[in-house]
Structures are given as C-alpha cells and as structure tokens.
Coordinates of C-alpha atoms in Angstrom, one line a residue:
X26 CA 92.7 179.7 188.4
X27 CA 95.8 178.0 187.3
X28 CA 98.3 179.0 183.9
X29 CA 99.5 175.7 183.6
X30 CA 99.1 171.8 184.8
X31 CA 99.6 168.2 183.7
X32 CA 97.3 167.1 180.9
X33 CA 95.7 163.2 180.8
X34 CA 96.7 161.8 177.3
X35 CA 92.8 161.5 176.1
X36 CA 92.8 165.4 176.8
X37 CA 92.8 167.7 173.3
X38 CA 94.7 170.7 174.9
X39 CA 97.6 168.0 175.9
X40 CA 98.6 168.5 172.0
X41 CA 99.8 171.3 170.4
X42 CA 97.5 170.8 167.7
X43 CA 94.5 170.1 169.7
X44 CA 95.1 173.3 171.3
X45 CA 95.8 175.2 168.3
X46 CA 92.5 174.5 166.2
X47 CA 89.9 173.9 169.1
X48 CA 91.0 176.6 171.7
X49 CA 93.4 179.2 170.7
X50 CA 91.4 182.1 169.9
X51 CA 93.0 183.5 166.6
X52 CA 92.3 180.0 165.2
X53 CA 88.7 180.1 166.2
X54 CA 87.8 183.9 165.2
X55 CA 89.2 182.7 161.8
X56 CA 87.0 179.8 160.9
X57 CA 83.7 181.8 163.0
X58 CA 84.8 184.9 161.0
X59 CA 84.6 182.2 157.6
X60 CA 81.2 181.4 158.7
X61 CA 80.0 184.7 159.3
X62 CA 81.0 185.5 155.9
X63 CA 79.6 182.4 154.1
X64 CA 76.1 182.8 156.2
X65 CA 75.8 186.2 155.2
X66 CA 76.3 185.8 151.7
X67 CA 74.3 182.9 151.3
X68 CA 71.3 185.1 152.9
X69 CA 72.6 188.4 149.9
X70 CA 72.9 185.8 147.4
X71 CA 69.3 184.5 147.8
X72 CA 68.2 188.1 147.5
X73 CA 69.7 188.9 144.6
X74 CA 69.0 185.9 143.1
X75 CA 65.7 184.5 144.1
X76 CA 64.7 181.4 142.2
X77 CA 66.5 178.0 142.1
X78 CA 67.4 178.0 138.7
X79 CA 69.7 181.1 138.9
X80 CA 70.6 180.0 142.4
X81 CA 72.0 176.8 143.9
X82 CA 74.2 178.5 146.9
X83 CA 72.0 179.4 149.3
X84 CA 69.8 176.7 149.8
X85 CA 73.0 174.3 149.5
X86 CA 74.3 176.0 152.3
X87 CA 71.5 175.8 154.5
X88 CA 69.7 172.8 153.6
X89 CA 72.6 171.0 152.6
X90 CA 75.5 171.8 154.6
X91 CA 75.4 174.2 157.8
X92 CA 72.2 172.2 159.3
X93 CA 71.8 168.5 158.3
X94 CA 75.2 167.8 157.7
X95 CA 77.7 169.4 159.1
X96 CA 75.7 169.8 162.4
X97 CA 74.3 165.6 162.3
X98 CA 78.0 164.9 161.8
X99 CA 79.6 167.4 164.6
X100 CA 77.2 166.7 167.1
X101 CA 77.7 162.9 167.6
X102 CA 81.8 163.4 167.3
X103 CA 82.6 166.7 168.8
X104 CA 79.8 167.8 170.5
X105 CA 78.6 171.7 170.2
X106 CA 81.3 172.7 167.9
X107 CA 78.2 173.4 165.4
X108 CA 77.3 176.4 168.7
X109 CA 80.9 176.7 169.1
X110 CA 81.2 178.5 165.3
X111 CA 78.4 179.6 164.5
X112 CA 77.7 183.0 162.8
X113 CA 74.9 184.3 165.3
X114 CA 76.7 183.7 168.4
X115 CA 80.0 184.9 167.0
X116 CA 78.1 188.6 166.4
X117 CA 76.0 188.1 169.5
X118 CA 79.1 187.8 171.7
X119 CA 80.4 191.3 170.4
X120 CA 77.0 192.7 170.7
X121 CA 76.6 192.0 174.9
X122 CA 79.7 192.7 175.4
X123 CA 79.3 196.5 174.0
X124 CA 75.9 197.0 174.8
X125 CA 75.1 199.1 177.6
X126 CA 72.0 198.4 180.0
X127 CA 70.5 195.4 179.4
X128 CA 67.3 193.2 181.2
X129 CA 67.2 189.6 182.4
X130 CA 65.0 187.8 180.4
X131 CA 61.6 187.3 181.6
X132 CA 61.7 183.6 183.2
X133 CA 58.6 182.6 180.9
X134 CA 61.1 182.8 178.0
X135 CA 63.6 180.3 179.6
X136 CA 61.6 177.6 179.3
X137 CA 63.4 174.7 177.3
X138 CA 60.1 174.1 175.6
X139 CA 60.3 177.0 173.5
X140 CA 63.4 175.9 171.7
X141 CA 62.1 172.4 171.0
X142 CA 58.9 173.9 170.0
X143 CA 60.5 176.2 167.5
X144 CA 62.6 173.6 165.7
X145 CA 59.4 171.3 165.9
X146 CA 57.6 173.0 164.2
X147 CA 58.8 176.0 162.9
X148 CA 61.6 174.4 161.1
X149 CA 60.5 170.7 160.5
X150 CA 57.1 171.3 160.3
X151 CA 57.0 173.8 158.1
X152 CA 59.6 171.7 155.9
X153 CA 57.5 168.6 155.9
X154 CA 54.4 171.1 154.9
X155 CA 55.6 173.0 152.7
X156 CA 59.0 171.9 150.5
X157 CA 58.4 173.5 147.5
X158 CA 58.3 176.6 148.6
X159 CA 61.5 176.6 150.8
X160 CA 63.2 175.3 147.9
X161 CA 63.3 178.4 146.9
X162 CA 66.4 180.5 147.5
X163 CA 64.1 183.7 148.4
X164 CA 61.9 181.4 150.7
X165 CA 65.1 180.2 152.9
X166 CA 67.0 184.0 152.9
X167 CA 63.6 185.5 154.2
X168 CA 63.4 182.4 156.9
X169 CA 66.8 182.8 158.3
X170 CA 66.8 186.1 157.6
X171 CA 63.8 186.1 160.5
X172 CA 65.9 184.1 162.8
X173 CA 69.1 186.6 162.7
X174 CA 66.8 189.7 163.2
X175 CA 65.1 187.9 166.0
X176 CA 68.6 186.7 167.6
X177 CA 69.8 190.1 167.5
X178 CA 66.9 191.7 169.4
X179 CA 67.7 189.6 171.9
X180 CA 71.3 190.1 172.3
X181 CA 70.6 193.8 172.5
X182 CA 67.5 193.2 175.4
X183 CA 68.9 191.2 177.1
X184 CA 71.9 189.8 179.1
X185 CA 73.8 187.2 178.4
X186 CA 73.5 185.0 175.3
X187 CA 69.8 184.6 176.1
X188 CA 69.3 183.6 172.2
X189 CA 71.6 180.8 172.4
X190 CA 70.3 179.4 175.6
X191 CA 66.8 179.6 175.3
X192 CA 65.2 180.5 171.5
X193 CA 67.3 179.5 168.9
X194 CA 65.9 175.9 167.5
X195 CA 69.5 174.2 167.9
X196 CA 69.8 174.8 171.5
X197 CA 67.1 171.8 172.3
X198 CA 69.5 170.0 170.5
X199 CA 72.9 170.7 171.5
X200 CA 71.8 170.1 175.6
X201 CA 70.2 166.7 174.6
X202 CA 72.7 165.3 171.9
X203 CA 75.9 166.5 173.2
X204 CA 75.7 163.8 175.3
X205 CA 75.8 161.2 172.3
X206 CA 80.1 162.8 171.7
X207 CA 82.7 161.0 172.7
X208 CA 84.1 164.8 173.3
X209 CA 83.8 166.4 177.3
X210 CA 84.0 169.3 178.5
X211 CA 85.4 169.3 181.5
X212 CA 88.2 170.1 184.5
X213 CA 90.9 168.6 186.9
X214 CA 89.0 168.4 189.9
X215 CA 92.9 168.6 191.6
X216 CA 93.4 172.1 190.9
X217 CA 89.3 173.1 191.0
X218 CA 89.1 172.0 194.6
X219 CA 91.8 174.8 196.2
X220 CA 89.8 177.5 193.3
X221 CA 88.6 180.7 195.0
X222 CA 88.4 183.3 192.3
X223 CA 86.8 180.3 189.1
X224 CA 87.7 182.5 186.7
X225 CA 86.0 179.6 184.2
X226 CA 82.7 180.6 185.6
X227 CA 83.2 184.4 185.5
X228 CA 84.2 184.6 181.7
X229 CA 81.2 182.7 180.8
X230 CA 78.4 184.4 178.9
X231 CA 75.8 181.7 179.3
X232 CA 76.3 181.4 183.3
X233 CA 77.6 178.0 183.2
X234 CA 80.3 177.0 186.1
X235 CA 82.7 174.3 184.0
X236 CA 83.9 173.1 187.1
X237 CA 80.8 171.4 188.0
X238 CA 80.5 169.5 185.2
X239 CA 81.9 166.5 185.0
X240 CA 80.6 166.4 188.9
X241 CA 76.8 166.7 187.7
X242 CA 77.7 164.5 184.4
X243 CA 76.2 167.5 182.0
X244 CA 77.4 170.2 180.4
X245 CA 74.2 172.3 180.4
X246 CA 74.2 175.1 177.9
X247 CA 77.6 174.8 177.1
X248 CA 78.2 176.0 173.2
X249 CA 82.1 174.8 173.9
X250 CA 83.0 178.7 173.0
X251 CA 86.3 177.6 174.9
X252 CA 86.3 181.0 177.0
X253 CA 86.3 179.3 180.0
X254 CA 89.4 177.0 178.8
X255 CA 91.1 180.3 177.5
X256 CA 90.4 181.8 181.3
X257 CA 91.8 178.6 183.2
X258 CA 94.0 175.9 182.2
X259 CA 92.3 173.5 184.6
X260 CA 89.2 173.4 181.7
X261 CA 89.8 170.1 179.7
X262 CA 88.8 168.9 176.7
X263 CA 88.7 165.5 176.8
X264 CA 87.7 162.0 174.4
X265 CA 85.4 160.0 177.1
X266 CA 84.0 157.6 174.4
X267 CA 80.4 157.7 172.6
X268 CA 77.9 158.3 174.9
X269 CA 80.0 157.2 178.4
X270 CA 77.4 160.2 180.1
X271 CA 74.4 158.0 179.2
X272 CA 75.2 155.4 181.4
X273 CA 76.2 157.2 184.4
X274 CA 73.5 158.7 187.3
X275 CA 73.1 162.1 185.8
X276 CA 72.2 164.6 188.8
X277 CA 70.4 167.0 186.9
X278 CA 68.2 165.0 184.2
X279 CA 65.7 166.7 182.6
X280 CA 62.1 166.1 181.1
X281 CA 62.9 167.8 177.9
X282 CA 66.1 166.4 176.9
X283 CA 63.9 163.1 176.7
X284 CA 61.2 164.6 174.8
X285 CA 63.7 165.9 172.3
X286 CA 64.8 162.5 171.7
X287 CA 61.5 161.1 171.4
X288 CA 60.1 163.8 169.2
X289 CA 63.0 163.8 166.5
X290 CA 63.1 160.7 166.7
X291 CA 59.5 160.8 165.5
X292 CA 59.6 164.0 163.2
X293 CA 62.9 162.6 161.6
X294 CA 63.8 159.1 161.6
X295 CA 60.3 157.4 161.8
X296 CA 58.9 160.0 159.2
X297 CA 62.0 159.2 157.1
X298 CA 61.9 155.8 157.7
X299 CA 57.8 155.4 156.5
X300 CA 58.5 157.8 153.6
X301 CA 61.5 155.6 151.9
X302 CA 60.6 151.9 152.8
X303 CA 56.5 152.1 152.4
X304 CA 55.2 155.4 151.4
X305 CA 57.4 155.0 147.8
X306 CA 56.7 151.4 147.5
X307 CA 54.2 148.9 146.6
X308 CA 52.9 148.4 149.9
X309 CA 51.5 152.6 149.7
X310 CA 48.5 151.5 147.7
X311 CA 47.6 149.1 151.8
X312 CA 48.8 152.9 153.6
X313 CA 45.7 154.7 155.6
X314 CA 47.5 157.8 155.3
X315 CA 48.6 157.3 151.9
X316 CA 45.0 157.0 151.1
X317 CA 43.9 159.9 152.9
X318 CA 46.9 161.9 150.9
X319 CA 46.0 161.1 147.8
X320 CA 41.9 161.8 148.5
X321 CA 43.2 165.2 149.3
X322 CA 45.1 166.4 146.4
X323 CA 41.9 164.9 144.5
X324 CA 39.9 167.7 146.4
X325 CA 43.0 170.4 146.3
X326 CA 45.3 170.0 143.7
X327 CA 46.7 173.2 143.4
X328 CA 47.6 173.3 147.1
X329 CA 51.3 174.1 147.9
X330 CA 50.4 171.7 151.4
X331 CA 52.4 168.4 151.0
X332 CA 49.5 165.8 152.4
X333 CA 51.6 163.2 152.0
X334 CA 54.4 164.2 154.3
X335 CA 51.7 165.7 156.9
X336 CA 50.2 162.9 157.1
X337 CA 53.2 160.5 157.4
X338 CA 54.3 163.0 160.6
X339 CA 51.3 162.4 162.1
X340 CA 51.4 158.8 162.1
X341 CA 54.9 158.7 163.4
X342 CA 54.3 161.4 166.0
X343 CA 50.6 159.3 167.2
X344 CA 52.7 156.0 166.7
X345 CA 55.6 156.7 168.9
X346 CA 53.7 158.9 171.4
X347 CA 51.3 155.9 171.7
X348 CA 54.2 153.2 172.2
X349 CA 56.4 155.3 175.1
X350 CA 53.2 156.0 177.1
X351 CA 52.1 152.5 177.3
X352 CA 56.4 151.3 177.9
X353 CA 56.2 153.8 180.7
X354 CA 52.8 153.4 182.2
X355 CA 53.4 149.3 182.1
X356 CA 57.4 149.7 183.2
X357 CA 56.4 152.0 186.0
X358 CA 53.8 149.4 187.0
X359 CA 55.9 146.9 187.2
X360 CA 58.8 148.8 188.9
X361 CA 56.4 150.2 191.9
X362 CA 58.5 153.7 190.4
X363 CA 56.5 156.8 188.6
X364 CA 56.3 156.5 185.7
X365 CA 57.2 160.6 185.2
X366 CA 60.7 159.4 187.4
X367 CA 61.1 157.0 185.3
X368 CA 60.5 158.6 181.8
X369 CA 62.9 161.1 183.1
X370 CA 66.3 159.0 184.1
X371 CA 65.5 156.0 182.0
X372 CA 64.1 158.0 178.6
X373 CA 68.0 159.4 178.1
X374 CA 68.2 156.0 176.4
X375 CA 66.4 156.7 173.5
X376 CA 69.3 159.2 172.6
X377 CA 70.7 156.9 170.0
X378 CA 67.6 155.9 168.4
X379 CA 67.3 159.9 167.6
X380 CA 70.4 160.6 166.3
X381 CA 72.6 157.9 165.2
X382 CA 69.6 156.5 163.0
X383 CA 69.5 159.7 161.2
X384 CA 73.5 159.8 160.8
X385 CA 73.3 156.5 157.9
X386 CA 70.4 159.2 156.2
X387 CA 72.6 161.8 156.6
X388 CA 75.6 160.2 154.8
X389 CA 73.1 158.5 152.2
X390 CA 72.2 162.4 151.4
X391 CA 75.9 163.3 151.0
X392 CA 76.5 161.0 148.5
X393 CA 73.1 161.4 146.6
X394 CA 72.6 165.6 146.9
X395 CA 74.8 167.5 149.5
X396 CA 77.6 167.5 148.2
X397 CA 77.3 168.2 144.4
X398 CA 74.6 170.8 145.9
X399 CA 77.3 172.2 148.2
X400 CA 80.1 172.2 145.9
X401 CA 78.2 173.7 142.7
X402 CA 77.0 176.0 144.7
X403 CA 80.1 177.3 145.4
X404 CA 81.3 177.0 141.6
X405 CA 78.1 179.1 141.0
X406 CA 78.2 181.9 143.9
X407 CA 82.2 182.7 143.3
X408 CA 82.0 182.4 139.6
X409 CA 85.1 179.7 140.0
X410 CA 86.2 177.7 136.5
X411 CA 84.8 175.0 136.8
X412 CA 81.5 172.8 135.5
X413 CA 78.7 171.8 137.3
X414 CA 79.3 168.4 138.9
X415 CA 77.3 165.1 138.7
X416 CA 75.8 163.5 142.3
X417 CA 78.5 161.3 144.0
X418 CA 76.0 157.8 143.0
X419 CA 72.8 157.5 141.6
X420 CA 69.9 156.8 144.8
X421 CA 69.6 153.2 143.3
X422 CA 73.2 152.3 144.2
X423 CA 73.0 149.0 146.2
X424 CA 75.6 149.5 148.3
X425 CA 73.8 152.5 149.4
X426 CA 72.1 150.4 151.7
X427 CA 75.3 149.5 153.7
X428 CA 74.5 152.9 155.9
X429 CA 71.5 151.1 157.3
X430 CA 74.1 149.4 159.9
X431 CA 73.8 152.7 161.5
X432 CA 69.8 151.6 162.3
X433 CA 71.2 148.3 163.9
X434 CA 73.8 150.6 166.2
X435 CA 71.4 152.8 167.1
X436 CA 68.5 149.9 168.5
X437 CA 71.2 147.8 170.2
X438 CA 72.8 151.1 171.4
X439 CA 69.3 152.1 172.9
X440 CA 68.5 148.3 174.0
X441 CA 72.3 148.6 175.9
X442 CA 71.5 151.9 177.3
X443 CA 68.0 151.1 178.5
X444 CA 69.3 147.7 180.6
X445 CA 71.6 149.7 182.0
X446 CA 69.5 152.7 182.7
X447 CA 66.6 150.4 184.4
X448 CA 69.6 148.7 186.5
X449 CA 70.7 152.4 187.9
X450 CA 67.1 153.7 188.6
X451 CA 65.4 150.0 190.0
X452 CA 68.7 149.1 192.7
X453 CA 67.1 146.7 194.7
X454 CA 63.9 146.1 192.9
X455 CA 63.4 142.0 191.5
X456 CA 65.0 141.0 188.3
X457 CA 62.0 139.5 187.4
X458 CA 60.2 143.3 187.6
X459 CA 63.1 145.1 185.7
X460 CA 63.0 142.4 183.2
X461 CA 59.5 143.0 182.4
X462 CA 60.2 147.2 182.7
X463 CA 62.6 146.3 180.2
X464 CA 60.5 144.5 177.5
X465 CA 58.2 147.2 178.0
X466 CA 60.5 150.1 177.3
X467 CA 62.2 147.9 174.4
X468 CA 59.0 148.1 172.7
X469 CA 60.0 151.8 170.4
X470 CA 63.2 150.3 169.6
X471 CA 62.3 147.3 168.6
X472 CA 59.3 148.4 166.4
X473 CA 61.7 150.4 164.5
X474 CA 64.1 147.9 164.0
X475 CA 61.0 145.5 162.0
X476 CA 60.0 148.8 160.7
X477 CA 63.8 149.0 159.0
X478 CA 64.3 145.6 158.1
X479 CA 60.9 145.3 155.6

C-alpha cells in the first residue's frame, strides 16, 4: 500500500476534480444517496398512483432514464459507473457489512449464465411480450419491486456482494461492455510489484484483486465502487481509448461475455432494426412473421401477447444464431483452430455491433420520448410550476436519421476488431486461411449493415 505517487496525465485521480467527483467518498455517497432516494420514490409513487394517466414518474425513471439511457450512455464512456451508483449496491454494501454470519453462495448460483438469462428474458422478453402492461406504473413498481426484495435476501445470505456479481440482470452486462470504455481501472505496476499487505484487494467486497488487472487485460466484476482506490493510491483510473482491451490477448476470455454480445445484439439491435425499417413499412405486407402476427391476433384479439414483437425476436435470435454458427464452424475449418477457441477469443469482436448500434437508438429515443418523459415526470412527481413539455422533435424529423452513423461505426468497428482478433489467435497460420476465417466471421456484420441501409 502506498498514500501517495506520481500520476500519468491520462489518469482521472491526477486532477483534483477527477478525484473529487469519481473517488472521494463524500462526493459519491451524495449522488448514490440521490439515487437511492429517486429509486425509491419512483417504486412509492407507482403505488400510490397506479395508472399512466395519473403517473408519468415512475416508468420515466425506469424505462426512460436509469436503464436505457443513462446506463447505454455510461457504459460505453465511463464504464460501470451505472454499478458504481446504483441504489441496490449502495444499501447492499451497508447490509454485509453489519450482518453477522453469513454463507458462500452455493457455486451453482455463480454461474454467469444466470445473469444473462435473467435480463434475457426476464426483462426483455417480457418487454417485447408484453408492453402494455409494463406501461403501467403499477406493473414496473411490482417488477423492480421483486428485484430489490430478491437483492436483499441475498445480501443478508450471503457474503460478499453476491447479488451484484452473479443475479442481478446488469452484471452480464457491465463484465462484457465495460470493455467498449475508453475508462480503466487499473494500477502502477511500480509500486504493486514491492506490495505485501494489497490492501486494494482486502477492501474489496466482490473479491476482485485491482492489481491484476491491467496484467489479465479485464476488470472482472468490478462495479468501479472506488474502494480499492480509496484503500491504495497505486489504483488508477485511467482514459485508455474506446475499446483498446479488445484488441489486446485477454488472459481470461470467457464464453459468456461473447454470448452476451451476440444475444443483445439479437434481442436489441436486430429486433429494433426489423421493427423500424420493415416491420412498419411497405415491405411488412412480403414479412413471414408479419403474416404469422397478424393471423394470430385474427384468432386472439383480446390477447395482452404482442405477436408482432415475439415474433420479430424470434427471427433475429434464429437469424443471428444461424449466421455465427456457420462463421465459426467454416472459420474454424479453415483455421485448423476449434471452433469453441475460436468463438471464445475472436467473438469479443462483436462487442461493438451490440452496443454502439443501440447507442444512435438510444439518442433517437432521447430526443423523441426520454426526455420530455423524464423531465415531466419530475414536474408531475414534485408538484414543480411548470407545464407539461412537448417531445424534443417529432419521429419524422429527417435529420433524425444522422444517428444511424453510429450503425456504420459499430460494423467497421467490429470488421477492425475481428482482423485483428483473427491475426492474434491464427500467428503463423496462411493469410490466405485467415482471410477466408475472416469473410466467414464478417458475415453478421455485414448482414446488418444491408439490413440498415434498406
């Protein structure tokens, strides 16, 4: 442990302001004590007032602020900062810490799968089959209402911040997107390598050793709660550049930080994608699924079951399930590598195609619903004196359109990546053979980008 050392320029804690709002603990109880008190009366308010026309707060907050926004924006820039302030880990860290005995959780339960499987299809499965009904500001208090009683029982079974790590639906998501930030988490490997007490390690309530991360190029479960950095001023906070982890070896690569990409890539961006440019347009009436949909509410039109957006899911999740097993299976072949190897260190190069395609959606949104949603909310839920405001710009605004650059980044992001990825796995295997691994993996990306541009 050291109290003090010499700071690289790209590191955050080097400035006094950089220090101030991401580490210094009074500034960080302040803005997790804000959320805490917005969270929990958004969940009151939807109580008390249960339908949408008495009550715009609480599903602005949830559906229009804490989770698509404010979490698709932070995740990309800063990295876990969503995890780093939010309301359940902020009462969860106060709950372990004056709990008495408590059990390891059972190893079944750490399984990565769980967390991908809840925000599958807990939360976007049940979105896509059901919106009317978590419209509703009763529907949404009762649903996250589940999740805090459930994150709670946990904290009190068990040690550590087994919720965080393991069940709640962001985690999936913070492990496997983090690495899109230009934002690291780090050390100075000067002062680590005399360390005999790592202090950074000890402090931690997730069981992650800081030190080792830049070394393993991954910050595991690391929710950035600063602790360590607060513990040891040897922890760093540093601007890397987007991404810079994606195209290094990355010692500890896992099988479900790939999936993740691959499914939300499929569950949001190619269901997005088929529901804007073809399930709303002329071409719906030439849509399989489309006909399907509409034979369906024929047979059951009283059914709160959106067909239409089942449907579309299903043929994004088949479609790009279909495409990566062929990319791999024919890539692998033409490596002489396995094809599970390979869908493990090459797959991190879909990361872009997941996220940064749903970031030009995400800032579409803002301008068309989150934030008049967000800020009448708050006019409504505080009784403040002011009217009701008007959406930013209408859908049908042209320029609109401008955020579908962020489609182009994210393909020749993931084409970049994926070159670069084949190069590191296939050292000394023919250009002619990583070549062809490479038109074979381009295949996802490149259907997408057609997909965008009709």
């Amino acid at each position: 442990m050291v109290e003090t050392i010499e700071r690289d320029k790209n590191d955050l804690f080097a400035y006094k302001w950089g220090e101030r709002f991401f580490k210094d603990p009074k500034t960080l109880f302040v803005v997790r004590s804000v959320a805490l008190g917005v969270f929990v009366y958004a969940l009151v308010y939807g109580f008390i007032h249960p339908e949408a026309s008495e009550n715009h707060f609480t599903t602005a907050i949830f559906w229009s602020f804490f989770w698509p926004f404010f979490m698709f924006l932070s995740l990309p820039t800063l990295g876990a900062y969503f995890c780093s302030v939010c309301p359940l880990a902020f009462v969860g860290k106060k709950i372990i810490k004056r709990k008495g005995k408590a059990f390891k959780m059972p190893k079944a339960l750490k399984n990565p799968y769980i967390s991908l499987a809840v925000v599958l299809g807990v939360y976007w499965g049940l979105f896509y089959a059901f919106p009317t009904v978590f419209a509703k500001p009763i529907a949404v208090a009762f649903f996250y209402t589940f999740f805090t009683l459930l994150a709670f029982i946990f904290y009190f079974l068990f040690k550590d911040m087994s919720y965080c790590a393991h069940i709640c639906p962001i985690s999936a998501i913070r492990n496997a997107f983090s690495r899109i930030s230009f934002m690291w988490l780090g050390s100075y490997q000067s002062a680590c390598e005399s360390c005999t007490t790592f202090e950074c390690a000890k402090v931690c309530e997730f069981d992650q050793s800081p030190f080792n991360f830049d070394k393993n190029n991954s910050m595991g479960d690391c929710t950035l709660c600063m602790d360590c950095a607060n513990a040891c001023a040897a922890i760093s906070y540093k601007s890397k550049g987007f991404g810079f982890s994606l195209t290094q070896p990355i010692r500890r690569a896992r099988a479900v930080d790939v999936w993740t990409y691959l499914l939300l890539f499929a569950f949001m961006t190619l269901t997005m994608k088929l529901t804007t440019n073809f399930n709303h347009s002329d071409a719906s009436t030439y849509l399989p699924w489309m006909w399907i949909s509409n034979w369906l509410k024929g047979i059951f039109p009283h059914s709160p079951l959106n067909f239409e957006a089942v449907l579309t899911l299903f043929v994004s999740l088949v479609s790009t399930l279909y495409i990566v097993y062929i990319g791999f299976k024919k890539a692998g072949e033409s490596l002489g590598i396995d094809k599970k190897r390979l869908f493990t260190e090459v797959g991190y190069a879909y990361a872009p195609l997941a996220l940064v395609a749903s970031i030009g959606v995400a800032f579409v949104s803002f301008f068309t619903r989150y934030f008049h949603n967000v800020v009448n909310g708050f006019i409504e839920a505080f009784h403040l004196p002011f009217h009701f405001i008007e959406p930013l710009v209408s859908p049908d605004a042209g320029w609109l359109h401008l955020f579908g650059v962020f489609d182009l980044i994210a393909v020749a992001w993931t084409l970049l990546l994926l070159y670069q990825r084949i190069s590191l796995v296939a050292k000394g295997k023919a250009r002619s053979a990583q070549r062809a691994a490479f038109r074979w993996l381009s295949l996802l990306p490149l259907v997408y980008l057609i997909l965008s541009l009709l």
